[in-house]
């Protein structure tokens, strides 16, 4: 399988382990103008993105790993509520520092749980069933976890940059992030 | 001016001051597969992006601030060589750690230099002349410096994610960063 020659558990782990510190460096202590703003109606702020990442750590990634290992394709994954953070009231009053700390702790625990599974190369081709996408492998799930982090770093840089869309004046045309309109599936 | 009501020196500084730590958290110690790969012919790796950011700190941002303050529109900015890092031989053998350290030191020095200028609100509307864009203001230059950082965080997340384009399997469709084709002006 072409995907397996490229995927490496250690290399995926290297990305996953760095994301909490990356988000911490980018967001902790930033003025609220950066943290509370979004890109317009029905778009996400840095707070919403952190809430989404935390929800994923709690309900999505490692639970799906365990479903693959324990049930294979027999039990489809629970759907991931990608908008849970928008309806969970406790996040609205939270400080960004609390969200960053929660995410860092959950990620650390999840990566420790992943390591404890002592996955072997042959485990990585084990299959599960995604409720919409159908058959997927464990390595695809783990690669997606890492790229999902990068998707939200990508989004965060765009949300922050959006606030200075006017402020940069004619340089707008040179700044790639200001041309990005987002690419998430509906 | 609409742009001035949104621009704030303190808020721009908050972004500029965080970028070295953000890049450090994301890149230091990452396996070479992430750091040396790019998105194909004539695209940039994490090494190239760090070289470009360093070159900007050395030759572009603060020199342009000083040209505005000292010469106004009378002296156009020197053009910014956006590909300098691709021809500067010293970067090719450098470790990412050295590039991250150089960038952090230069950024710290430049922000200290900026603070030492003690810019007032009335300075922010002073004008300079961009060789291609024409008249620009000091606040537009400073906002662009911050958004330029975010453009390269945006690019970096995309370059890294690209390496797992196949590895994520059918999740490809859900991951926004994999749909981004880049948006930099030619």
mmCIF file of C-alpha atoms in Angstrom:
data_model
loop_
_atom_site.group_PDB
_atom_site.id
_atom_site.type_symbol
_atom_site.label_atom_id
_atom_site.label_comp_id
_atom_site.label_asym_id
_atom_site.label_seq_id
_atom_site.Cartn_x
_atom_site.Cartn_y
_atom_site.Cartn_z
ATOM 1 C CA UNK A 1 0.000 0.000 0.000
ATOM 2 C CA UNK A 2 1.411 3.349 -1.044
ATOM 3 C CA UNK A 3 0.070 5.051 2.061
ATOM 4 C CA UNK A 4 1.863 2.668 4.392
ATOM 5 C CA UNK A 5 5.281 3.285 2.909
ATOM 6 C CA UNK A 6 4.824 6.930 3.775
ATOM 7 C CA UNK A 7 3.169 6.658 7.165
ATOM 8 C CA UNK A 8 5.336 6.192 10.212
ATOM 9 C CA UNK A 9 4.019 6.034 13.733
ATOM 10 C CA UNK A 10 7.094 7.799 15.098
ATOM 11 C CA UNK A 11 6.863 10.574 12.512
ATOM 12 C CA UNK A 12 3.142 11.108 13.047
ATOM 13 C CA UNK A 13 3.765 11.150 16.781
ATOM 14 C CA UNK A 14 6.407 13.858 16.274
ATOM 15 C CA UNK A 15 3.741 16.156 14.810
ATOM 16 C CA UNK A 16 1.027 15.243 17.309
ATOM 17 C CA UNK A 17 3.338 15.802 20.269
ATOM 18 C CA UNK A 18 4.297 19.300 19.097
ATOM 19 C CA UNK A 19 0.853 20.775 18.504
ATOM 20 C CA UNK A 20 0.053 21.800 22.104
ATOM 21 C CA UNK A 21 3.281 23.798 22.375
ATOM 22 C CA UNK A 22 2.750 25.332 18.937
ATOM 23 C CA UNK A 23 -0.736 26.534 19.859
ATOM 24 C CA UNK A 24 0.497 27.676 23.244
ATOM 25 C CA UNK A 25 3.249 29.786 21.675
ATOM 26 C CA UNK A 26 0.859 31.260 19.126
ATOM 27 C CA UNK A 27 -2.125 32.005 21.367
ATOM 28 C CA UNK A 28 -1.293 32.309 25.081
ATOM 29 C CA UNK A 29 -1.536 35.910 26.201
ATOM 30 C CA UNK A 30 -2.607 37.264 22.811
ATOM 31 C CA UNK A 31 -4.938 40.278 23.054
ATOM 32 C CA UNK A 32 -8.626 39.435 22.785
ATOM 33 C CA UNK A 33 -8.930 41.149 19.414
ATOM 34 C CA UNK A 34 -7.005 38.216 17.967
ATOM 35 C CA UNK A 35 -8.596 35.488 20.053
ATOM 36 C CA UNK A 36 -12.284 36.427 19.922
ATOM 37 C CA UNK A 37 -12.554 37.424 16.267
ATOM 38 C CA UNK A 38 -13.535 35.112 13.473
ATOM 39 C CA UNK A 39 -13.898 35.388 9.694
ATOM 40 C CA UNK A 40 -17.599 36.308 9.703
ATOM 41 C CA UNK A 41 -20.931 34.585 10.293
ATOM 42 C CA UNK A 42 -20.655 30.870 11.051
ATOM 43 C CA UNK A 43 -16.870 30.893 11.163
ATOM 44 C CA UNK A 44 -14.629 30.007 14.072
ATOM 45 C CA UNK A 45 -12.498 32.062 16.410
ATOM 46 C CA UNK A 46 -9.339 30.809 18.109
ATOM 47 C CA UNK A 47 -11.575 29.914 21.076
ATOM 48 C CA UNK A 48 -13.850 27.810 18.892
ATOM 49 C CA UNK A 49 -10.881 26.053 17.314
ATOM 50 C CA UNK A 50 -9.393 25.186 20.696
ATOM 51 C CA UNK A 51 -12.779 23.893 21.854
ATOM 52 C CA UNK A 52 -13.014 21.723 18.743
ATOM 53 C CA UNK A 53 -9.511 20.312 19.273
ATOM 54 C CA UNK A 54 -10.303 19.509 22.905
ATOM 55 C CA UNK A 55 -13.548 17.784 21.939
ATOM 56 C CA UNK A 56 -11.616 15.670 19.421
ATOM 57 C CA UNK A 57 -9.134 14.592 22.073
ATOM 58 C CA UNK A 58 -11.984 13.610 24.362
ATOM 59 C CA UNK A 59 -14.312 11.845 21.972
ATOM 60 C CA UNK A 60 -12.792 11.144 18.599
ATOM 61 C CA UNK A 61 -9.216 10.032 18.029
ATOM 62 C CA UNK A 62 -8.311 7.509 20.688
ATOM 63 C CA UNK A 63 -11.858 6.135 20.976
ATOM 64 C CA UNK A 64 -11.701 5.377 17.244
ATOM 65 C CA UNK A 65 -8.278 3.743 17.617
ATOM 66 C CA UNK A 66 -9.768 1.468 20.266
ATOM 67 C CA UNK A 67 -12.849 0.686 18.172
ATOM 68 C CA UNK A 68 -10.603 -0.468 15.312
ATOM 69 C CA UNK A 69 -8.510 -2.644 17.603
ATOM 70 C CA UNK A 70 -11.463 -4.099 19.494
ATOM 71 C CA UNK A 71 -14.224 -4.251 16.900
ATOM 72 C CA UNK A 72 -12.647 -3.804 13.481
ATOM 73 C CA UNK A 73 -15.214 -3.026 10.801
ATOM 74 C CA UNK A 74 -18.039 -4.598 12.793
ATOM 75 C CA UNK A 75 -18.754 -1.434 14.760
ATOM 76 C CA UNK A 76 -18.774 1.876 12.859
ATOM 77 C CA UNK A 77 -17.193 4.875 14.603
ATOM 78 C CA UNK A 78 -19.498 7.231 16.443
ATOM 79 C CA UNK A 79 -19.943 10.354 14.293
ATOM 80 C CA UNK A 80 -17.675 13.238 15.316
ATOM 81 C CA UNK A 81 -19.687 16.328 16.257
ATOM 82 C CA UNK A 82 -17.576 18.990 14.620
ATOM 83 C CA UNK A 83 -19.686 21.769 16.087
ATOM 84 C CA UNK A 84 -19.868 20.541 19.693
ATOM 85 C CA UNK A 85 -17.710 23.389 20.969
ATOM 86 C CA UNK A 86 -20.230 25.916 19.672
ATOM 87 C CA UNK A 87 -22.971 24.563 21.913
ATOM 88 C CA UNK A 88 -20.995 23.636 25.021
ATOM 89 C CA UNK A 89 -21.613 26.514 27.380
ATOM 90 C CA UNK A 90 -18.578 26.033 29.582
ATOM 91 C CA UNK A 91 -16.193 27.010 26.796
ATOM 92 C CA UNK A 92 -17.655 30.474 26.326
ATOM 93 C CA UNK A 93 -16.483 31.779 29.671
ATOM 94 C CA UNK A 94 -13.168 29.969 29.650
ATOM 95 C CA UNK A 95 -9.892 31.761 29.279
ATOM 96 C CA UNK A 96 -7.664 30.721 26.393
ATOM 97 C CA UNK A 97 -5.049 29.650 28.947
ATOM 98 C CA UNK A 98 -7.448 27.077 30.389
ATOM 99 C CA UNK A 99 -8.249 25.715 26.935
ATOM 100 C CA UNK A 100 -4.555 25.464 26.047
ATOM 101 C CA UNK A 101 -3.822 23.670 29.314
ATOM 102 C CA UNK A 102 -6.738 21.259 28.840
ATOM 103 C CA UNK A 103 -5.678 20.460 25.291
ATOM 104 C CA UNK A 104 -2.049 19.890 26.314
ATOM 105 C CA UNK A 105 -3.044 17.548 29.122
ATOM 106 C CA UNK A 106 -5.494 15.561 26.998
ATOM 107 C CA UNK A 107 -3.021 15.227 24.139
ATOM 108 C CA UNK A 108 -0.273 14.069 26.479
ATOM 109 C CA UNK A 109 -2.595 11.466 27.997
ATOM 110 C CA UNK A 110 -3.762 10.305 24.574
ATOM 111 C CA UNK A 111 -0.232 9.916 23.208
ATOM 112 C CA UNK A 112 0.710 7.966 26.332
ATOM 113 C CA UNK A 113 -2.323 5.763 25.700
ATOM 114 C CA UNK A 114 -1.288 5.305 22.088
ATOM 115 C CA UNK A 115 2.236 4.306 23.071
ATOM 116 C CA UNK A 116 0.888 1.856 25.649
ATOM 117 C CA UNK A 117 -0.904 0.013 22.843
ATOM 118 C CA UNK A 118 2.542 -0.910 21.480
ATOM 119 C CA UNK A 119 1.202 -0.975 17.927
ATOM 120 C CA UNK A 120 3.076 -3.124 15.445
ATOM 121 C CA UNK A 121 3.398 -2.624 11.711
ATOM 122 C CA UNK A 122 0.723 -5.251 11.094
ATOM 123 C CA UNK A 123 -1.723 -3.382 13.328
ATOM 124 C CA UNK A 124 -1.523 -0.318 11.105
ATOM 125 C CA UNK A 125 -3.428 -2.009 8.291
ATOM 126 C CA UNK A 126 -6.272 -3.106 10.539
ATOM 127 C CA UNK A 127 -9.569 -1.716 9.374
ATOM 128 C CA UNK A 128 -12.436 0.153 10.907
ATOM 129 C CA UNK A 129 -15.601 1.610 9.473
ATOM 130 C CA UNK A 130 -16.206 5.337 9.223
ATOM 131 C CA UNK A 131 -19.920 6.196 9.274
ATOM 132 C CA UNK A 132 -19.628 8.216 6.046
ATOM 133 C CA UNK A 133 -16.317 7.235 4.417
ATOM 134 C CA UNK A 134 -16.576 3.474 4.804
ATOM 135 C CA UNK A 135 -13.533 1.273 5.343
ATOM 136 C CA UNK A 136 -10.454 3.020 6.689
ATOM 137 C CA UNK A 137 -7.220 1.731 8.204
ATOM 138 C CA UNK A 138 -5.629 2.463 11.548
ATOM 139 C CA UNK A 139 -2.707 4.176 9.822
ATOM 140 C CA UNK A 140 -5.129 6.411 7.929
ATOM 141 C CA UNK A 141 -6.792 7.355 11.198
ATOM 142 C CA UNK A 142 -3.469 8.220 12.826
ATOM 143 C CA UNK A 143 -2.255 10.190 9.790
ATOM 144 C CA UNK A 144 -5.569 12.067 9.807
ATOM 145 C CA UNK A 145 -5.143 12.945 13.478
ATOM 146 C CA UNK A 146 -1.814 14.635 12.630
ATOM 147 C CA UNK A 147 -3.103 16.394 9.512
ATOM 148 C CA UNK A 148 -6.203 17.517 11.423
ATOM 149 C CA UNK A 149 -3.859 19.370 13.784
ATOM 150 C CA UNK A 150 -2.194 21.011 10.795
ATOM 151 C CA UNK A 151 -5.582 21.918 9.287
ATOM 152 C CA UNK A 152 -6.384 23.894 12.408
ATOM 153 C CA UNK A 153 -2.977 25.586 12.548
ATOM 154 C CA UNK A 154 -3.659 26.528 8.928
ATOM 155 C CA UNK A 155 -7.114 27.832 9.857
ATOM 156 C CA UNK A 156 -5.819 29.731 12.907
ATOM 157 C CA UNK A 157 -3.187 31.568 10.901
ATOM 158 C CA UNK A 158 -5.930 32.563 8.449
ATOM 159 C CA UNK A 159 -8.396 33.697 11.141
ATOM 160 C CA UNK A 160 -5.740 35.858 12.789
ATOM 161 C CA UNK A 161 -4.544 37.317 9.491
ATOM 162 C CA UNK A 162 -8.120 38.175 8.511
ATOM 163 C CA UNK A 163 -8.252 40.814 11.260
ATOM 164 C CA UNK A 164 -5.590 42.837 9.404
ATOM 165 C CA UNK A 165 -7.088 42.393 5.956
ATOM 166 C CA UNK A 166 -7.629 46.153 5.645
ATOM 167 C CA UNK A 167 -4.699 47.206 7.789
ATOM 168 C CA UNK A 168 -2.099 45.854 5.349
ATOM 169 C CA UNK A 169 -3.326 48.169 2.575
ATOM 170 C CA UNK A 170 -1.985 47.386 -0.907
ATOM 171 C CA UNK A 171 0.218 44.544 0.400
ATOM 172 C CA UNK A 172 -2.975 42.460 0.534
ATOM 173 C CA UNK A 173 -2.194 41.091 -2.924
ATOM 174 C CA UNK A 174 1.176 39.691 -1.830
ATOM 175 C CA UNK A 175 0.012 37.875 1.292
ATOM 176 C CA UNK A 176 -1.077 34.358 0.493
ATOM 177 C CA UNK A 177 -2.961 33.762 3.719
ATOM 178 C CA UNK A 178 -5.343 36.618 2.852
ATOM 179 C CA UNK A 179 -6.287 34.933 -0.425
ATOM 180 C CA UNK A 180 -7.218 31.677 1.318
ATOM 181 C CA UNK A 181 -10.969 31.300 1.642
ATOM 182 C CA UNK A 182 -10.896 28.107 3.692
ATOM 183 C CA UNK A 183 -11.399 24.651 2.353
ATOM 184 C CA UNK A 184 -13.240 22.625 4.951
ATOM 185 C CA UNK A 185 -15.873 20.241 3.729
ATOM 186 C CA UNK A 186 -19.395 21.373 4.575
ATOM 187 C CA UNK B 1 -8.595 55.965 7.676
ATOM 188 C CA UNK B 2 -10.393 52.661 8.229
ATOM 189 C CA UNK B 3 -7.125 50.753 8.419
ATOM 190 C CA UNK B 4 -5.825 52.872 11.280
ATOM 191 C CA UNK B 5 -8.791 52.232 13.521
ATOM 192 C CA UNK B 6 -7.957 48.552 13.302
ATOM 193 C CA UNK B 7 -4.173 48.657 13.481
ATOM 194 C CA UNK B 8 -2.538 48.801 16.880
ATOM 195 C CA UNK B 9 1.191 48.767 17.418
ATOM 196 C CA UNK B 10 0.824 46.782 20.646
ATOM 197 C CA UNK B 11 -1.438 44.203 19.014
ATOM 198 C CA UNK B 12 0.804 43.796 15.969
ATOM 199 C CA UNK B 13 3.767 43.462 18.300
ATOM 200 C CA UNK B 14 1.940 40.693 20.183
ATOM 201 C CA UNK B 15 1.848 38.612 16.987
ATOM 202 C CA UNK B 16 5.381 39.456 15.880
ATOM 203 C CA UNK B 17 6.841 38.603 19.272
ATOM 204 C CA UNK B 18 5.205 35.154 19.307
ATOM 205 C CA UNK B 19 6.296 33.873 15.898
ATOM 206 C CA UNK B 20 9.784 32.630 16.858
ATOM 207 C CA UNK B 21 8.383 30.482 19.678
ATOM 208 C CA UNK B 22 5.575 29.226 17.455
ATOM 209 C CA UNK B 23 8.007 28.105 14.757
ATOM 210 C CA UNK B 24 10.325 26.675 17.387
ATOM 211 C CA UNK B 25 7.529 24.575 18.893
ATOM 212 C CA UNK B 26 6.397 23.381 15.473
ATOM 213 C CA UNK B 27 9.779 22.593 13.882
ATOM 214 C CA UNK B 28 12.592 22.002 16.376
ATOM 215 C CA UNK B 29 13.564 18.348 16.436
ATOM 216 C CA UNK B 30 11.047 17.267 13.800
ATOM 217 C CA UNK B 31 12.254 14.362 11.658
ATOM 218 C CA UNK B 32 13.829 15.365 8.359
ATOM 219 C CA UNK B 33 10.956 13.904 6.371
ATOM 220 C CA UNK B 34 8.886 16.849 7.558
ATOM 221 C CA UNK B 35 11.587 19.490 7.345
ATOM 222 C CA UNK B 36 13.207 18.725 4.008
ATOM 223 C CA UNK B 37 10.112 17.987 1.938
ATOM 224 C CA UNK B 38 8.233 20.535 -0.101
ATOM 225 C CA UNK B 39 5.096 20.530 -2.245
ATOM 226 C CA UNK B 40 6.855 19.770 -5.546
ATOM 227 C CA UNK B 41 9.044 21.580 -8.063
ATOM 228 C CA UNK B 42 9.736 25.212 -7.207
ATOM 229 C CA UNK B 43 8.010 25.047 -3.841
ATOM 230 C CA UNK B 44 9.503 25.627 -0.419
ATOM 231 C CA UNK B 45 10.443 23.323 2.424
ATOM 232 C CA UNK B 46 10.449 24.334 6.095
ATOM 233 C CA UNK B 47 14.160 25.108 5.613
ATOM 234 C CA UNK B 48 13.430 27.449 2.721
ATOM 235 C CA UNK B 49 10.680 29.188 4.687
ATOM 236 C CA UNK B 50 12.964 29.748 7.677
ATOM 237 C CA UNK B 51 15.669 31.112 5.357
ATOM 238 C CA UNK B 52 13.134 33.495 3.817
ATOM 239 C CA UNK B 53 11.974 34.717 7.228
ATOM 240 C CA UNK B 54 15.571 35.299 8.322
ATOM 241 C CA UNK B 55 16.353 37.217 5.154
ATOM 242 C CA UNK B 56 13.313 39.408 5.783
ATOM 243 C CA UNK B 57 14.480 40.215 9.306
ATOM 244 C CA UNK B 58 17.903 41.156 7.992
ATOM 245 C CA UNK B 59 17.005 43.172 4.911
ATOM 246 C CA UNK B 60 13.350 44.033 4.678
ATOM 247 C CA UNK B 61 11.166 45.037 7.613
ATOM 248 C CA UNK B 62 13.157 47.331 9.869
ATOM 249 C CA UNK B 63 15.183 48.818 6.996
ATOM 250 C CA UNK B 64 11.863 49.834 5.407
ATOM 251 C CA UNK B 65 10.621 51.306 8.682
ATOM 252 C CA UNK B 66 13.741 53.442 8.805
ATOM 253 C CA UNK B 67 13.425 54.501 5.175
ATOM 254 C CA UNK B 68 9.886 55.746 5.840
ATOM 255 C CA UNK B 69 10.970 57.669 8.927
ATOM 256 C CA UNK B 70 14.100 59.117 7.353
ATOM 257 C CA UNK B 71 13.171 59.555 3.710
ATOM 258 C CA UNK B 72 9.405 59.307 3.409
ATOM 259 C CA UNK B 73 8.280 58.816 -0.159
ATOM 260 C CA UNK B 74 11.445 60.364 -1.578
ATOM 261 C CA UNK B 75 13.363 57.087 -1.491
ATOM 262 C CA UNK B 76 11.578 53.929 -2.642
ATOM 263 C CA UNK B 77 12.216 50.761 -0.638
ATOM 264 C CA UNK B 78 14.851 48.381 -1.945
ATOM 265 C CA UNK B 79 13.047 45.430 -3.581
ATOM 266 C CA UNK B 80 12.734 42.386 -1.299
ATOM 267 C CA UNK B 81 14.405 39.334 -2.826
ATOM 268 C CA UNK B 82 11.828 36.693 -1.962
ATOM 269 C CA UNK B 83 14.046 33.915 -3.283
ATOM 270 C CA UNK B 84 17.324 34.898 -1.631
ATOM 271 C CA UNK B 85 17.299 31.907 0.677
ATOM 272 C CA UNK B 86 17.290 29.568 -2.331
ATOM 273 C CA UNK B 87 20.636 30.897 -3.546
ATOM 274 C CA UNK B 88 22.407 31.503 -0.268
ATOM 275 C CA UNK B 89 24.671 28.511 0.114
ATOM 276 C CA UNK B 90 25.143 28.718 3.876
ATOM 277 C CA UNK B 91 21.540 27.809 4.534
ATOM 278 C CA UNK B 92 21.699 24.463 2.774
ATOM 279 C CA UNK B 93 24.004 22.860 5.313
ATOM 280 C CA UNK B 94 22.438 24.521 8.321
ATOM 281 C CA UNK B 95 20.446 22.633 10.885
ATOM 282 C CA UNK B 96 16.896 23.765 11.532
ATOM 283 C CA UNK B 97 17.908 24.552 15.113
ATOM 284 C CA UNK B 98 20.433 27.117 13.879
ATOM 285 C CA UNK B 99 17.847 28.742 11.618
ATOM 286 C CA UNK B 100 15.303 28.904 14.443
ATOM 287 C CA UNK B 101 17.887 30.440 16.782
ATOM 288 C CA UNK B 102 18.968 32.995 14.174
ATOM 289 C CA UNK B 103 15.387 33.988 13.456
ATOM 290 C CA UNK B 104 14.551 34.334 17.159
ATOM 291 C CA UNK B 105 17.598 36.517 17.804
ATOM 292 C CA UNK B 106 16.996 38.754 14.788
ATOM 293 C CA UNK B 107 13.301 39.168 15.602
ATOM 294 C CA UNK B 108 14.103 40.058 19.200
ATOM 295 C CA UNK B 109 16.642 42.646 18.081
ATOM 296 C CA UNK B 110 14.252 44.072 15.508
ATOM 297 C CA UNK B 111 11.370 44.421 17.965
ATOM 298 C CA UNK B 112 13.740 46.101 20.429
ATOM 299 C CA UNK B 113 14.745 48.470 17.627
ATOM 300 C CA UNK B 114 11.098 49.138 16.836
ATOM 301 C CA UNK B 115 10.304 49.908 20.453
ATOM 302 C CA UNK B 116 13.306 52.229 20.684
ATOM 303 C CA UNK B 117 11.793 54.346 17.905
ATOM 304 C CA UNK B 118 8.975 55.211 20.326
ATOM 305 C CA UNK B 119 6.500 55.573 17.472
ATOM 306 C CA UNK B 120 3.509 57.807 18.080
ATOM 307 C CA UNK B 121 0.065 57.567 16.526
ATOM 308 C CA UNK B 122 0.940 60.342 14.073
ATOM 309 C CA UNK B 123 3.991 58.415 12.873
ATOM 310 C CA UNK B 124 1.816 55.508 11.775
ATOM 311 C CA UNK B 125 0.336 57.465 8.875
ATOM 312 C CA UNK B 126 3.748 58.531 7.535
ATOM 313 C CA UNK B 127 4.240 57.377 3.995
ATOM 314 C CA UNK B 128 6.889 55.522 2.074
ATOM 315 C CA UNK B 129 7.088 54.300 -1.481
ATOM 316 C CA UNK B 130 7.010 50.617 -2.385
ATOM 317 C CA UNK B 131 8.818 49.925 -5.686
ATOM 318 C CA UNK B 132 5.775 48.119 -7.120
ATOM 319 C CA UNK B 133 2.800 49.069 -4.933
ATOM 320 C CA UNK B 134 3.419 52.821 -4.714
ATOM 321 C CA UNK B 135 2.510 54.849 -1.624
ATOM 322 C CA UNK B 136 2.140 52.873 1.594
ATOM 323 C CA UNK B 137 1.963 53.919 5.243
ATOM 324 C CA UNK B 138 4.071 52.880 8.190
ATOM 325 C CA UNK B 139 1.078 51.171 9.807
ATOM 326 C CA UNK B 140 0.499 49.178 6.613
ATOM 327 C CA UNK B 141 4.134 48.074 6.658
ATOM 328 C CA UNK B 142 3.916 46.965 10.281
ATOM 329 C CA UNK B 143 0.591 45.164 9.754
ATOM 330 C CA UNK B 144 2.129 43.428 6.735
ATOM 331 C CA UNK B 145 5.095 42.287 8.801
ATOM 332 C CA UNK B 146 2.689 40.511 11.186
ATOM 333 C CA UNK B 147 0.500 39.031 8.443
ATOM 334 C CA UNK B 148 3.627 37.920 6.569
ATOM 335 C CA UNK B 149 4.496 35.805 9.625
ATOM 336 C CA UNK B 150 1.007 34.302 9.533
ATOM 337 C CA UNK B 151 1.287 33.645 5.791
ATOM 338 C CA UNK B 152 4.321 31.485 6.425
ATOM 339 C CA UNK B 153 2.738 29.654 9.359
ATOM 340 C CA UNK B 154 -0.146 28.994 6.971
ATOM 341 C CA UNK B 155 2.289 27.773 4.298
ATOM 342 C CA UNK B 156 4.251 25.621 6.764
ATOM 343 C CA UNK B 157 1.139 23.811 7.973
ATOM 344 C CA UNK B 158 0.275 23.100 4.341
ATOM 345 C CA UNK B 159 3.778 21.886 3.392
ATOM 346 C CA UNK B 160 3.852 19.505 6.350
ATOM 347 C CA UNK B 161 0.324 18.233 5.713
ATOM 348 C CA UNK B 162 1.157 17.596 2.056
ATOM 349 C CA UNK B 163 3.515 14.790 3.076
ATOM 350 C CA UNK B 164 0.524 12.783 4.369
ATOM 351 C CA UNK B 165 -1.762 13.543 1.442
ATOM 352 C CA UNK B 166 -1.918 9.836 0.557
ATOM 353 C CA UNK B 167 -1.505 8.509 4.065
ATOM 354 C CA UNK B 168 -4.843 9.925 5.265
ATOM 355 C CA UNK B 169 -6.752 7.867 2.701
ATOM 356 C CA UNK B 170 -10.418 8.838 2.262
ATOM 357 C CA UNK B 171 -10.222 11.489 5.025
ATOM 358 C CA UNK B 172 -8.491 13.682 2.425
ATOM 359 C CA UNK B 173 -11.838 15.251 1.550
ATOM 360 C CA UNK B 174 -12.438 16.432 5.115
ATOM 361 C CA UNK B 175 -9.075 18.066 5.731
ATOM 362 C CA UNK B 176 -9.101 21.693 4.638
ATOM 363 C CA UNK B 177 -5.339 22.120 4.588
ATOM 364 C CA UNK B 178 -5.071 19.430 1.887
ATOM 365 C CA UNK B 179 -7.408 21.380 -0.383
ATOM 366 C CA UNK B 180 -5.306 24.551 -0.154
ATOM 367 C CA UNK B 181 -3.211 25.056 -3.258
ATOM 368 C CA UNK B 182 -1.332 28.093 -1.973
ATOM 369 C CA UNK B 183 -2.104 31.646 -2.830
ATOM 370 C CA UNK B 184 1.144 33.552 -3.034
ATOM 371 C CA UNK B 185 1.438 36.142 -5.748
ATOM 372 C CA UNK B 186 3.825 35.081 -8.517
#
